[in-house]
Short mmCIF file of C-alpha atoms in Angstrom, two decimals:
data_model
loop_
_atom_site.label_atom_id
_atom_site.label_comp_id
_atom_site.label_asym_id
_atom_site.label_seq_id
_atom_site.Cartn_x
_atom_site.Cartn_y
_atom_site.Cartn_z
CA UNK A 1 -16.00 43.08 -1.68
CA UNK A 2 -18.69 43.54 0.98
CA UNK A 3 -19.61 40.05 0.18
CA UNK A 4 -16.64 38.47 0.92
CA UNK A 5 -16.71 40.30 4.37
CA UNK A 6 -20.10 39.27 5.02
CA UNK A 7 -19.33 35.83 4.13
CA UNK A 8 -15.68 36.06 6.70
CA UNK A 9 -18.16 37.50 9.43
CA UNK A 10 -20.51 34.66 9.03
CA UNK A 11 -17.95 32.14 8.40
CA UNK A 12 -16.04 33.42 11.94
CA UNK A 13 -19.32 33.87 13.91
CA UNK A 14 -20.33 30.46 13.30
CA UNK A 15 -16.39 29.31 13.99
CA UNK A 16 -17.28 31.10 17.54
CA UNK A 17 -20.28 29.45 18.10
CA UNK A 18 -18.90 25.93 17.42
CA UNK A 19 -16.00 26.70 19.41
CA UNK A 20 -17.65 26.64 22.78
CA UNK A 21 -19.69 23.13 22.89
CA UNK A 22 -16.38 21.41 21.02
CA UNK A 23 -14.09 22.99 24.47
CA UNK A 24 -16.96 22.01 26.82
CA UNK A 25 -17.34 18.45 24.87
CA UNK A 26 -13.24 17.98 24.62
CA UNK A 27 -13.02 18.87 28.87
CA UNK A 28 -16.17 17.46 30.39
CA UNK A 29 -18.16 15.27 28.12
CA UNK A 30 -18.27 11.35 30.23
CA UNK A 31 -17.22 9.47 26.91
CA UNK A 32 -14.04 11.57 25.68
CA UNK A 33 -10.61 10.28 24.43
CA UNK A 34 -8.46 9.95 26.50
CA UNK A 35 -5.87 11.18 23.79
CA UNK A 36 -3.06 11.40 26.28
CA UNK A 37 -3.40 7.96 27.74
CA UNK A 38 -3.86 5.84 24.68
CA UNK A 39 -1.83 2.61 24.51
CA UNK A 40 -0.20 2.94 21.22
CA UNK A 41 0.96 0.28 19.06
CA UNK A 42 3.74 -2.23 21.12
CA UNK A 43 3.60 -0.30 23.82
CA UNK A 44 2.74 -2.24 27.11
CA UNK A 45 1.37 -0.86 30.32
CA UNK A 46 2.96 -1.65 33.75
CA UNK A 47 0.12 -3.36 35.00
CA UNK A 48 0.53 -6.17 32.23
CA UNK A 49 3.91 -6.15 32.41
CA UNK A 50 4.31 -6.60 35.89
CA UNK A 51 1.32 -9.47 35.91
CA UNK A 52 4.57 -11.82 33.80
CA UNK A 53 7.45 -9.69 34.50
CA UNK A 54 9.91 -12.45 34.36
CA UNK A 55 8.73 -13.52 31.30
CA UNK A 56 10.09 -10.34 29.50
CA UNK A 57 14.10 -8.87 28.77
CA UNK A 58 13.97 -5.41 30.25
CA UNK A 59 15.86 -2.99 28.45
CA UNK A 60 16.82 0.48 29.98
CA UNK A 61 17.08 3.11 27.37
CA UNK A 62 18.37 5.85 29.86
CA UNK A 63 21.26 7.27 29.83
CA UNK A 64 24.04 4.72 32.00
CA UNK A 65 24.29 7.73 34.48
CA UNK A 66 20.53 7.40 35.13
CA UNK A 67 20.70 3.55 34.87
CA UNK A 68 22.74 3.75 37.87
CA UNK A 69 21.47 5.76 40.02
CA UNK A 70 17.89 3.04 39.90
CA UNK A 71 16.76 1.00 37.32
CA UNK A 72 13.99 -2.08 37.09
CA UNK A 73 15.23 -4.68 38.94
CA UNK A 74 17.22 -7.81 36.05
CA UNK A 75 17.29 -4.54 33.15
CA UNK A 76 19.98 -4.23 31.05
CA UNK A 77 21.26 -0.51 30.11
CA UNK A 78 21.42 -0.02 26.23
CA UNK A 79 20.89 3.27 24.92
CA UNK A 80 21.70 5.53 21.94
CA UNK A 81 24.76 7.00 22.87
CA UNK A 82 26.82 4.02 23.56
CA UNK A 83 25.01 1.43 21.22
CA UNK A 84 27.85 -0.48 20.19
CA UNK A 85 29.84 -1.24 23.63
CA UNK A 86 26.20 -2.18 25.00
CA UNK A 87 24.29 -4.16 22.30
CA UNK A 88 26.90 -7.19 22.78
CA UNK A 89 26.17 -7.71 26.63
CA UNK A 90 22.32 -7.29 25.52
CA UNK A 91 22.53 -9.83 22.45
CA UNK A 92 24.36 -12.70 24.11
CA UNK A 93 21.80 -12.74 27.03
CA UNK A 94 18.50 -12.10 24.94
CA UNK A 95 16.93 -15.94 24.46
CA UNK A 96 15.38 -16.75 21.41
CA UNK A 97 11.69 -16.00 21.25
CA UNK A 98 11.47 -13.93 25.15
CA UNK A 99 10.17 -10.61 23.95
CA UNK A 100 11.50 -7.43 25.29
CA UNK A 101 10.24 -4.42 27.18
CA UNK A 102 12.10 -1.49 26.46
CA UNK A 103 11.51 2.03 28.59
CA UNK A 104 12.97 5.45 29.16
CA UNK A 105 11.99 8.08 31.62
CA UNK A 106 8.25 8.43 31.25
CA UNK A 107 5.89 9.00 27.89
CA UNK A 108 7.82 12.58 26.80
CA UNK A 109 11.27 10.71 26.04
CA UNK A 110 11.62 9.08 22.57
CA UNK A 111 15.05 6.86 23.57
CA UNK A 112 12.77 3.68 24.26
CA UNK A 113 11.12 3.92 21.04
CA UNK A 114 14.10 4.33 19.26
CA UNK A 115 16.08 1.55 20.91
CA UNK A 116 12.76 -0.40 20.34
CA UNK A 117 13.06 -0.23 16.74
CA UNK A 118 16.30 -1.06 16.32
CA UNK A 119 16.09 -4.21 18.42
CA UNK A 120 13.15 -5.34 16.34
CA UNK A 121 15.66 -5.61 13.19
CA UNK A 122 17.57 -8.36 14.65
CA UNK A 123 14.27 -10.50 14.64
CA UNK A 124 15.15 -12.15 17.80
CA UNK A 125 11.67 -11.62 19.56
CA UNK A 126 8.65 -9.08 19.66
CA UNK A 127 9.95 -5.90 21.28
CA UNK A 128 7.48 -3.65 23.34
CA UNK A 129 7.77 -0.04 24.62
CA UNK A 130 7.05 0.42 28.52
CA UNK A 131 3.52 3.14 28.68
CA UNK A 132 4.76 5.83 30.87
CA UNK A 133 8.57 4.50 31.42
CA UNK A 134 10.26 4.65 34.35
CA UNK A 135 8.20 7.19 36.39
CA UNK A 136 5.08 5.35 35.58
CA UNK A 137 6.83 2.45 37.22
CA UNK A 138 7.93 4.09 40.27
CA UNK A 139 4.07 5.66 40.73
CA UNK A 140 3.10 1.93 40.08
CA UNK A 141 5.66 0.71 43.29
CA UNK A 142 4.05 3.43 45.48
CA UNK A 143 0.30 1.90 44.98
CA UNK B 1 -22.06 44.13 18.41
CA UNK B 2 -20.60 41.62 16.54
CA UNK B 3 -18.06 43.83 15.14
CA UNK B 4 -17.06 44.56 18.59
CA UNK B 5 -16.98 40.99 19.26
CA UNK B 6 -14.85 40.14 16.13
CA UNK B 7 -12.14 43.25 16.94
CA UNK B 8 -11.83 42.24 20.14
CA UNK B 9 -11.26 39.03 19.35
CA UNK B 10 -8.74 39.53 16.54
CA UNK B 11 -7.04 42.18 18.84
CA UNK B 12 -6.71 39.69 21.98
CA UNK B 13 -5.23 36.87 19.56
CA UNK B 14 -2.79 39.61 17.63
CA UNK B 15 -1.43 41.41 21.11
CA UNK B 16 -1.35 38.24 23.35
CA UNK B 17 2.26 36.88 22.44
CA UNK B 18 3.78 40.26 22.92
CA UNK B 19 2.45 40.22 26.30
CA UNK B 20 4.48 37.01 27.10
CA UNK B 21 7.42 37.56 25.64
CA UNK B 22 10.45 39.54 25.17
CA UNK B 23 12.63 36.84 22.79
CA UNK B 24 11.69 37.43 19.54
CA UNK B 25 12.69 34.01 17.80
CA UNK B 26 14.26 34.19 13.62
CA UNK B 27 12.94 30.19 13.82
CA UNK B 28 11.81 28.15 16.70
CA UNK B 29 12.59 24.73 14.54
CA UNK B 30 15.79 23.71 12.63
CA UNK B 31 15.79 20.76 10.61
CA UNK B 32 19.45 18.93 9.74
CA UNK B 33 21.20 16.76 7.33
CA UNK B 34 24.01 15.83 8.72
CA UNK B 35 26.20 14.04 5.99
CA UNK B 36 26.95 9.81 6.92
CA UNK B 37 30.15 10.58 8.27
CA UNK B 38 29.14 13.70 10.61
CA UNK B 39 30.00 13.39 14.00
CA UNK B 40 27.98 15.89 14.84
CA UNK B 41 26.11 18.78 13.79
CA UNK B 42 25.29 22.26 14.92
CA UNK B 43 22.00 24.77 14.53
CA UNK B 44 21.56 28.29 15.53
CA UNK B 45 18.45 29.58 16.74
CA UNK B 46 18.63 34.04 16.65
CA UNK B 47 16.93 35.92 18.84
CA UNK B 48 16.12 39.88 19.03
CA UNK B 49 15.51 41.02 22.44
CA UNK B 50 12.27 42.91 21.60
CA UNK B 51 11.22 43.97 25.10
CA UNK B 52 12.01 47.27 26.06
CA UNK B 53 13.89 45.79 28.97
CA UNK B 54 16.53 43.80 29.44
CA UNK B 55 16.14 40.26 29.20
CA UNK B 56 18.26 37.88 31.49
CA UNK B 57 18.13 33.84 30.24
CA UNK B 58 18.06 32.00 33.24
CA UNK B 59 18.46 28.19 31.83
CA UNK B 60 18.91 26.90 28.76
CA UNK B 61 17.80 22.63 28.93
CA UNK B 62 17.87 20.43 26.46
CA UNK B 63 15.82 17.29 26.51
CA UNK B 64 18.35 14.82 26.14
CA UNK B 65 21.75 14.46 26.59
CA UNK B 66 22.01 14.47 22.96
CA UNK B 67 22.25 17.82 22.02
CA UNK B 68 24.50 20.32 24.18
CA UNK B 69 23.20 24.11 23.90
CA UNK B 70 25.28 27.05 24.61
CA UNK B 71 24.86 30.84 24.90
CA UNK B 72 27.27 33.62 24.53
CA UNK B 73 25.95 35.57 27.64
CA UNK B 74 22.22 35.52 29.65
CA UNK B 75 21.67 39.21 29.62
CA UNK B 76 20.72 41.18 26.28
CA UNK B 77 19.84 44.62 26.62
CA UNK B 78 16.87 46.15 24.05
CA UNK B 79 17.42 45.34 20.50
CA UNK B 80 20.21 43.05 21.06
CA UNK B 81 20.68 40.07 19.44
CA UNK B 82 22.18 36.92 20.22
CA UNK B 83 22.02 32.86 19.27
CA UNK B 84 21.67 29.83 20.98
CA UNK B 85 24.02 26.94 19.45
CA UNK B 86 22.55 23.50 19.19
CA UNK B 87 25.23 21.10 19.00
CA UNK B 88 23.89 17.40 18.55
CA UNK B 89 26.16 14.88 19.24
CA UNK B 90 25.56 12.18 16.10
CA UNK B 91 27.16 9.10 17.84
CA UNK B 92 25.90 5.94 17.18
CA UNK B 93 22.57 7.32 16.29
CA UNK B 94 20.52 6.54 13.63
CA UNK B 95 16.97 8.19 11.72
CA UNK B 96 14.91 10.83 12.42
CA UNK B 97 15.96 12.39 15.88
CA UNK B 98 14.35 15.80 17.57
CA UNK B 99 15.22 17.47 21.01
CA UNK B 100 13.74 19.92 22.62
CA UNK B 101 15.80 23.11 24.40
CA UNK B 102 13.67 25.14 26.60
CA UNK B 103 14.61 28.78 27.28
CA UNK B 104 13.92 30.60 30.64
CA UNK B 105 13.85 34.57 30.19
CA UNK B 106 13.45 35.80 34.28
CA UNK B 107 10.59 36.87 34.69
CA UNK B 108 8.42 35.21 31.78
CA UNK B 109 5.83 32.45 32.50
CA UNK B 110 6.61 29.41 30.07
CA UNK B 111 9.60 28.92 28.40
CA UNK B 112 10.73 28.92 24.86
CA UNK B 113 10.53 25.65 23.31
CA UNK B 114 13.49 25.51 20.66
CA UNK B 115 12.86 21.96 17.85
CA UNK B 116 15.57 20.08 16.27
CA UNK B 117 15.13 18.29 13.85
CA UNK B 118 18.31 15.71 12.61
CA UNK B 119 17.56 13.29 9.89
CA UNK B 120 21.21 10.88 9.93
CA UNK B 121 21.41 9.20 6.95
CA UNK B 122 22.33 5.68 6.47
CA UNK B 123 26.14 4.36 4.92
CA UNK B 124 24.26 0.89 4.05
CA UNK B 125 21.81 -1.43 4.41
CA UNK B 126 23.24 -4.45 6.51
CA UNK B 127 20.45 -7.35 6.59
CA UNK B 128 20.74 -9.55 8.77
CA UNK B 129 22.37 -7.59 11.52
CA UNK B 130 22.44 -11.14 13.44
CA UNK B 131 23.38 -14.64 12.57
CA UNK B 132 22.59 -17.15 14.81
CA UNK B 133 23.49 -20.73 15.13
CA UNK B 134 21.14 -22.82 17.91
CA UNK B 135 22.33 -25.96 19.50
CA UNK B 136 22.08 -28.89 17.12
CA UNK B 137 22.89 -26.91 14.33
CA UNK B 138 25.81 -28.06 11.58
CA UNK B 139 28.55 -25.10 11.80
CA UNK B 140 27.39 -24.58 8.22
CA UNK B 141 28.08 -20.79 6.59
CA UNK B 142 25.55 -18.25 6.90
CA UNK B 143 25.29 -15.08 4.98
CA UNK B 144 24.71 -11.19 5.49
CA UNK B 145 24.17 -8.73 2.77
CA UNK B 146 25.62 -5.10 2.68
CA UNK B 147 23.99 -2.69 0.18
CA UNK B 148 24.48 0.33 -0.69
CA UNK B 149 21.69 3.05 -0.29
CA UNK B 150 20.12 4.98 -3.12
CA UNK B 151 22.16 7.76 -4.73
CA UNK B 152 25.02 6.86 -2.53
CA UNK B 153 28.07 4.36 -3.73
CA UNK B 154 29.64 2.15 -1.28
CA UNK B 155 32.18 0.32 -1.01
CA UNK B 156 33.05 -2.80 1.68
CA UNK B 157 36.80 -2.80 2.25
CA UNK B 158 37.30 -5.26 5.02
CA UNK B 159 35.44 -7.20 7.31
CA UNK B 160 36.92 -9.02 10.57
CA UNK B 161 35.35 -10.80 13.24
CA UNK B 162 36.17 -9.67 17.22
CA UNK B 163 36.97 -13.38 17.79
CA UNK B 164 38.71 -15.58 16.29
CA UNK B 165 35.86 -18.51 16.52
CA UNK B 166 33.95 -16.97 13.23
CA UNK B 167 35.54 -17.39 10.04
CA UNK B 168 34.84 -14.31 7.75
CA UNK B 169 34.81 -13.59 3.96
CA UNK B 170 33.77 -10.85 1.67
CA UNK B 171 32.66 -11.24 -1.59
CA UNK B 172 31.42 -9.14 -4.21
CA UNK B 173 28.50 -8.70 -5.72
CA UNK B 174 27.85 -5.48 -7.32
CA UNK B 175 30.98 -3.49 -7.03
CA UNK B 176 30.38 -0.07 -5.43
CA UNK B 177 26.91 -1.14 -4.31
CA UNK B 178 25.89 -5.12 -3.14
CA UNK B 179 28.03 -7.34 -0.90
CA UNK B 180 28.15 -10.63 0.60
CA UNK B 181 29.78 -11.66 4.22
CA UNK B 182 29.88 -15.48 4.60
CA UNK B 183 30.52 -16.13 8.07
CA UNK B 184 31.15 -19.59 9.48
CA UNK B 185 31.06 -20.64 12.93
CA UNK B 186 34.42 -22.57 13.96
CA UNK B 187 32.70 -25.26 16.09
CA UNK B 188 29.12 -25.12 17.55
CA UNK B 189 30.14 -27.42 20.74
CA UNK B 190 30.41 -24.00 23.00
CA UNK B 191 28.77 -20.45 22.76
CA UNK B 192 30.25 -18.26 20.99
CA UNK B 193 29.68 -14.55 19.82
CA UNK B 194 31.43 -12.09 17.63
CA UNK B 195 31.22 -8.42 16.68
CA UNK B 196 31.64 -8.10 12.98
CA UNK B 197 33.57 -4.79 11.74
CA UNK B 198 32.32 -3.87 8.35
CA UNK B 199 34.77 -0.90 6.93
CA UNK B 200 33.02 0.77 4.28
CA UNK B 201 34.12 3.95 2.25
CA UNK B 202 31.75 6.25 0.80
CA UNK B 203 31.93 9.57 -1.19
CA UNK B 204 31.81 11.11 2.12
CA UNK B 205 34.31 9.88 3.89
CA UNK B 206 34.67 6.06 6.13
CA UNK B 207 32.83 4.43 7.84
CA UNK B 208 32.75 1.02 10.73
CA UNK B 209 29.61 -0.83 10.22
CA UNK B 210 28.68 -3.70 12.63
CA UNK B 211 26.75 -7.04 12.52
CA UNK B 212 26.93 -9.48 15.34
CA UNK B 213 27.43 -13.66 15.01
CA UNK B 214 26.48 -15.92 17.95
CA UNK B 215 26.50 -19.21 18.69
CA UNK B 216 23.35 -19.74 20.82
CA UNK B 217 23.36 -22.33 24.22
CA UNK B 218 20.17 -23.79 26.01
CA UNK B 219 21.13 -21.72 28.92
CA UNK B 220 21.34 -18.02 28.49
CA UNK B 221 23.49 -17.12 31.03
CA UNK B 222 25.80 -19.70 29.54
CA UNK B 223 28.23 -17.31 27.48
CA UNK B 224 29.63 -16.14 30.68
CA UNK B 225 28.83 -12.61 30.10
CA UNK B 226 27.87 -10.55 32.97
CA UNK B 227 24.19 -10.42 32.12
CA UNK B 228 20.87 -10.56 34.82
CA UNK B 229 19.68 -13.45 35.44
CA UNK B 230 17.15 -14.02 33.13
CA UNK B 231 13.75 -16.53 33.79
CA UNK B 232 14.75 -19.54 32.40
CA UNK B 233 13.20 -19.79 28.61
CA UNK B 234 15.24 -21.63 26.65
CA UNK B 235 16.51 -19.84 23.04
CA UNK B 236 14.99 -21.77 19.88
CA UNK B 237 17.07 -24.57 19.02
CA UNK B 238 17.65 -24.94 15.52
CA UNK B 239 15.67 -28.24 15.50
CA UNK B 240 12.13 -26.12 16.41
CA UNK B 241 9.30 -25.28 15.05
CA UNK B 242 8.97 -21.78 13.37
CA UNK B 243 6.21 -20.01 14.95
CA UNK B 244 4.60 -17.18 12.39
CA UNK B 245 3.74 -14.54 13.15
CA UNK B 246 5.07 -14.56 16.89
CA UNK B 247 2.96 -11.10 17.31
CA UNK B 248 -0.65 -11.14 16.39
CA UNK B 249 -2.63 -7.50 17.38
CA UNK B 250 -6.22 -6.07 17.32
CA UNK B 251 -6.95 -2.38 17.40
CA UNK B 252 -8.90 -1.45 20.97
CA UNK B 253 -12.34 -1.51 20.01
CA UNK B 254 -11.97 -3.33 16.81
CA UNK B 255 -13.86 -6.47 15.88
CA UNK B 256 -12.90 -10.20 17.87
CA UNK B 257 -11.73 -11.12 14.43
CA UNK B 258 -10.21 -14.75 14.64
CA UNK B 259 -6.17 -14.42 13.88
CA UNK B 260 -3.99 -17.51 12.71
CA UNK B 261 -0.22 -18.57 13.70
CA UNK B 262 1.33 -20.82 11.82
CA UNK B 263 3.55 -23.55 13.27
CA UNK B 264 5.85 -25.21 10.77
CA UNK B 265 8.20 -28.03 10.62
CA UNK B 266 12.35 -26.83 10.62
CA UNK B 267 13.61 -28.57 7.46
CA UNK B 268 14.00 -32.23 7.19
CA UNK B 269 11.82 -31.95 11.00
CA UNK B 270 8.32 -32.48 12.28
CA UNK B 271 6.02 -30.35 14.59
CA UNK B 272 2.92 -31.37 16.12
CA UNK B 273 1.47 -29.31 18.43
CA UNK B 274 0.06 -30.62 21.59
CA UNK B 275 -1.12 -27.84 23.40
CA UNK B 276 -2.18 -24.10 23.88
CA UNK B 277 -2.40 -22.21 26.52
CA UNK B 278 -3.17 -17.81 27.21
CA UNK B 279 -1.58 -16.10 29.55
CA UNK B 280 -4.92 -14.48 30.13
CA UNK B 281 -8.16 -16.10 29.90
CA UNK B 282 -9.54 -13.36 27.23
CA UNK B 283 -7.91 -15.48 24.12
CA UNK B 284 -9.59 -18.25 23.10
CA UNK B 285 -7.30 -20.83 20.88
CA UNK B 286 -7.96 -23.53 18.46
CA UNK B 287 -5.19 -26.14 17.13
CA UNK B 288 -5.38 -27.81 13.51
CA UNK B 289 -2.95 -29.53 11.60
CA UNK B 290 -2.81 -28.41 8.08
CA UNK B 291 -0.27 -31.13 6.74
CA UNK B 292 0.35 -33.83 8.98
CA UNK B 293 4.32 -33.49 7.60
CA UNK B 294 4.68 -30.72 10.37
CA UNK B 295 2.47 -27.43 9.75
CA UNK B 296 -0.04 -26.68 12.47
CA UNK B 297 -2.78 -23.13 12.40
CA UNK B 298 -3.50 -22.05 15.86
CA UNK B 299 -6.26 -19.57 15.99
CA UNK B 300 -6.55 -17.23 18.17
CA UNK B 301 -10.07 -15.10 19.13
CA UNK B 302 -10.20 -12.46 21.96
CA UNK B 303 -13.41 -12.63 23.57
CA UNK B 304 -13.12 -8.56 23.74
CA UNK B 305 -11.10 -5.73 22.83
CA UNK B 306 -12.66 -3.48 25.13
CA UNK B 307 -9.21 -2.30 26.99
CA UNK B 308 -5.33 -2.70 25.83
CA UNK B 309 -3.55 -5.75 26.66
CA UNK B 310 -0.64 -7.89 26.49
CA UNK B 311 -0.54 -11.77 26.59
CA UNK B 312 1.81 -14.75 25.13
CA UNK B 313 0.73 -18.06 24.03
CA UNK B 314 2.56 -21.26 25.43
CA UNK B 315 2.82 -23.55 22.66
CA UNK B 316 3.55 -27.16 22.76
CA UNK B 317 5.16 -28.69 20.22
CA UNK B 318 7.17 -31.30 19.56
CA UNK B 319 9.83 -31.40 16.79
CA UNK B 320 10.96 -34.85 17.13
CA UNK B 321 13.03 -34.48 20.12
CA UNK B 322 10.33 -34.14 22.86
CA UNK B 323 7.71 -31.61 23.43
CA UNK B 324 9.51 -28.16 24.56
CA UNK B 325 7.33 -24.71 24.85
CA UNK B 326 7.82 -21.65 22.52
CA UNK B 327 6.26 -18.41 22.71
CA UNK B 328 3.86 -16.26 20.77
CA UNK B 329 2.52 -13.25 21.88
CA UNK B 330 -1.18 -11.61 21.56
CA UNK B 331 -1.97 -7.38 22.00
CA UNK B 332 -4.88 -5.24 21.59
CA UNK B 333 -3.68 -1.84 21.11
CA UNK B 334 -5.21 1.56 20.68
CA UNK B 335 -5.88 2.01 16.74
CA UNK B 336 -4.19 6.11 17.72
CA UNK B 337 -0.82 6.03 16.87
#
């Protein structure tokens, strides 16, 4: 029994000891991840959106309410809730082949994803999610 | 020493939470399974007020307009308990979907983060959601299949077009589980588009599927729908080349690795590609014709994949009726998901 305590104490002293150069590595070491900021797969970031941004079908993913009240200038609202009255207006514009950018509020939301991935199954071009969303966006107008 | 060290520890990680807060949670994450037919479906979340004062709920948010939580009252005295009701609003939602409600007790720091969790199931698989006929194109029937999901008979009942410029017809495969809907476009002279209602029954209940049919112009703006104005690339005419795949990718960091898209002939058609250009001068391209009948390999080689990026590929090609441009598109993406 006193072994197995022994063995806990070691085990959590040495758990201690790691745990301080791992914090100090994971907040100030010059070649970290930036975990939060990663591009992830078919996601796009404003900067190379905006370098073609006419080449691309923007696709709001907001609710309409939000839509209205600003949106990226030529985007068309399609979200979630009202999927079938929007998808028609969305389908008979999209052209053959010009992918789409889809984005919600900023990197927290999931709506762009989702809308994303159902666009994809009608295999009418690539379909990218917008890094950041809408507030990334607005931060990029203000530069 | 060290046992000093290690109580203290064990004591400052044990008594924190209690320091923080007064909501003592039965679950902080709900998971649903709403049946096909659901409208909507509700979770509970109880709480104890285990403070020894009493606690007054200042908001409840949820993260999307989704999911509407309510709350009896905002003040519990000591030892009272009381539930916050998730209702999540099913719509025409699909998959795995979470929100988030946040809690605000007055006079706690962060707020309680409440998960939901709603996996909607599918009625059917409906493949392909989308027929499309391009200019040039003999109004010839096209097909879409409806099957049934595991575990989970279906039947199709009726299908009708929104318009009266697609002809429709059902036919059975499997009963209970496979179907066929030939659709046939009318004329192909003007655009055209139509929302297909699929009426299924399951165990469950009923249920309107959809799948959409469109006559496709060289103008986009061209079915008169109130769309933006879009920058003027022209939809594949049936007559093009197929470009495959029209996404190629490299993981940030990854090796240059040489990628191939293949450009191939529409039946009874040529393609020869002419020309290749990036949108960005870090791809490097390479045409060859693989059978001089129509099939071309471009390949493509990033000089880096140092930082994410995003660029299409202009391709020239001509399919017998004059060289037109269609699109491929090149990304180097971060290999964390």
């Amino acid at each position: 029994m006193s072994n197995v305590r022994t063995a806990f104490r070691q085990a959590l002293v040495l758990a201690l000891v790691a745990l301080l150069p791992a914090v100090v590595s994971a907040l100030w070491h010059p070649k970290r991840p930036d975990f939060a900021n990663q591009t992830r797969d078919h996601e796009i970031t404003v900067a190379a959106a905006m370098a073609h941004r006419a080449d691309y079908l923007w696709i709001d993913a907001r609710p309409v309410a939000d839509y209205e009240r600003g949106h990226i200038p030529e985007s068309l609202s399609l979200n979630e809730d009202q999927w079938m009255d929007l998808l028609p207006s969305v389908l008979q514009v999209w052209p053959t082949g010009k992918a789409a950018i889809v984005y919600c509020d900023s990197r927290q939301c999931e709506a762009s994803e989702h809308v994303a991935r159902r666009l994809r199954e009608f295999n009418v071009a690539p379909v990218f999610v917008l890094k950041g969303g809408w507030d990334a966006w607005l931060a990029a107008q203000k530069k | 020493m060290l046992r000093l060290l290690t109580a203290a520890w064990f004591l400052f990680a044990v008594a924190l939470p209690p320091l923080h807060a007064e909501l003592k949670w039965d679950t902080q994450k709900i998971d649903l399974n709403p049946l096909p037919t659901d409208a909507t479906a509700e979770a509970k979340f109880g709480f104890v007020n285990a403070g020894k004062t009493e606690a007054t709920i200042e908001s409840v948010k949820s993260s999307c307009g989704c999911t509407a939580p309510t709350l009896a009252k905002m003040a519990y005295a000591p030892g009272e308990r009381g539930e916050v009701t998730a209702r999540f609003d099913i719509g025409e939602r699909r998959g795995v979907q979470a929100a988030t409600i946040r809690v605000s007790v007055k006079g706690e720091g962060e707020p309680a983060v409440l998960t939901l969790n709603v996996t909607i199931p599918e009625v059917a698989k409906v493949m392909p959601p989308l027929l499309m006929w391009g200019p040039g194109e003999k109004p010839e029937p096209k097909t879409i299949e409806v099957a049934a999901v595991p575990n989970q008979p279906m039947r199709v009942v009726k299908v009708t077009s929104s318009t009266p410029d697609f002809e429709v017809r059902l036919e059975t495969i499997e009963e209970a589980a496979k179907y066929r809907i030939v659709v046939t476009p009318r004329s192909i002279e003007r655009v055209g588009f139509a929302v297909l209602n699929i009426e299924t029954k399951i165990n469950a209940g009923e249920k309107v599927l959809r799948a959409y049919a469109q006559v496709r112009s060289n103008s986009p703006g061209a079915s008169g729908i109130g769309g933006a104005p879009l920058a003027a690339l022209p939809p594949r005419p049936a007559s093009a080349a197929e470009i495959e795949p029209a996404l190629l990718a490299w993981d940030q960091g990854g090796a240059p690795t040489p990628k191939a898209i293949m450009v191939r002939a529409p039946a009874g058609g040529s393609a020869k590609v002419s020309k290749v250009t990036s949108s960005t001068p870090n791809f490097e391209t390479a045409i060859e014709t693989v059978k001089e009948s129509g099939e071309c390999r471009i390949t493509v080689t990033p000089k880096n994949t140092e930082k994410p990026e995003l660029a299409f590929l202009s391709i020239e090609v001509d399919s017998g009726g004059g060289p037109a441009i269609q699109r491929a598109y090149l990304q180097i993406t971060s290999p964390a998901k």
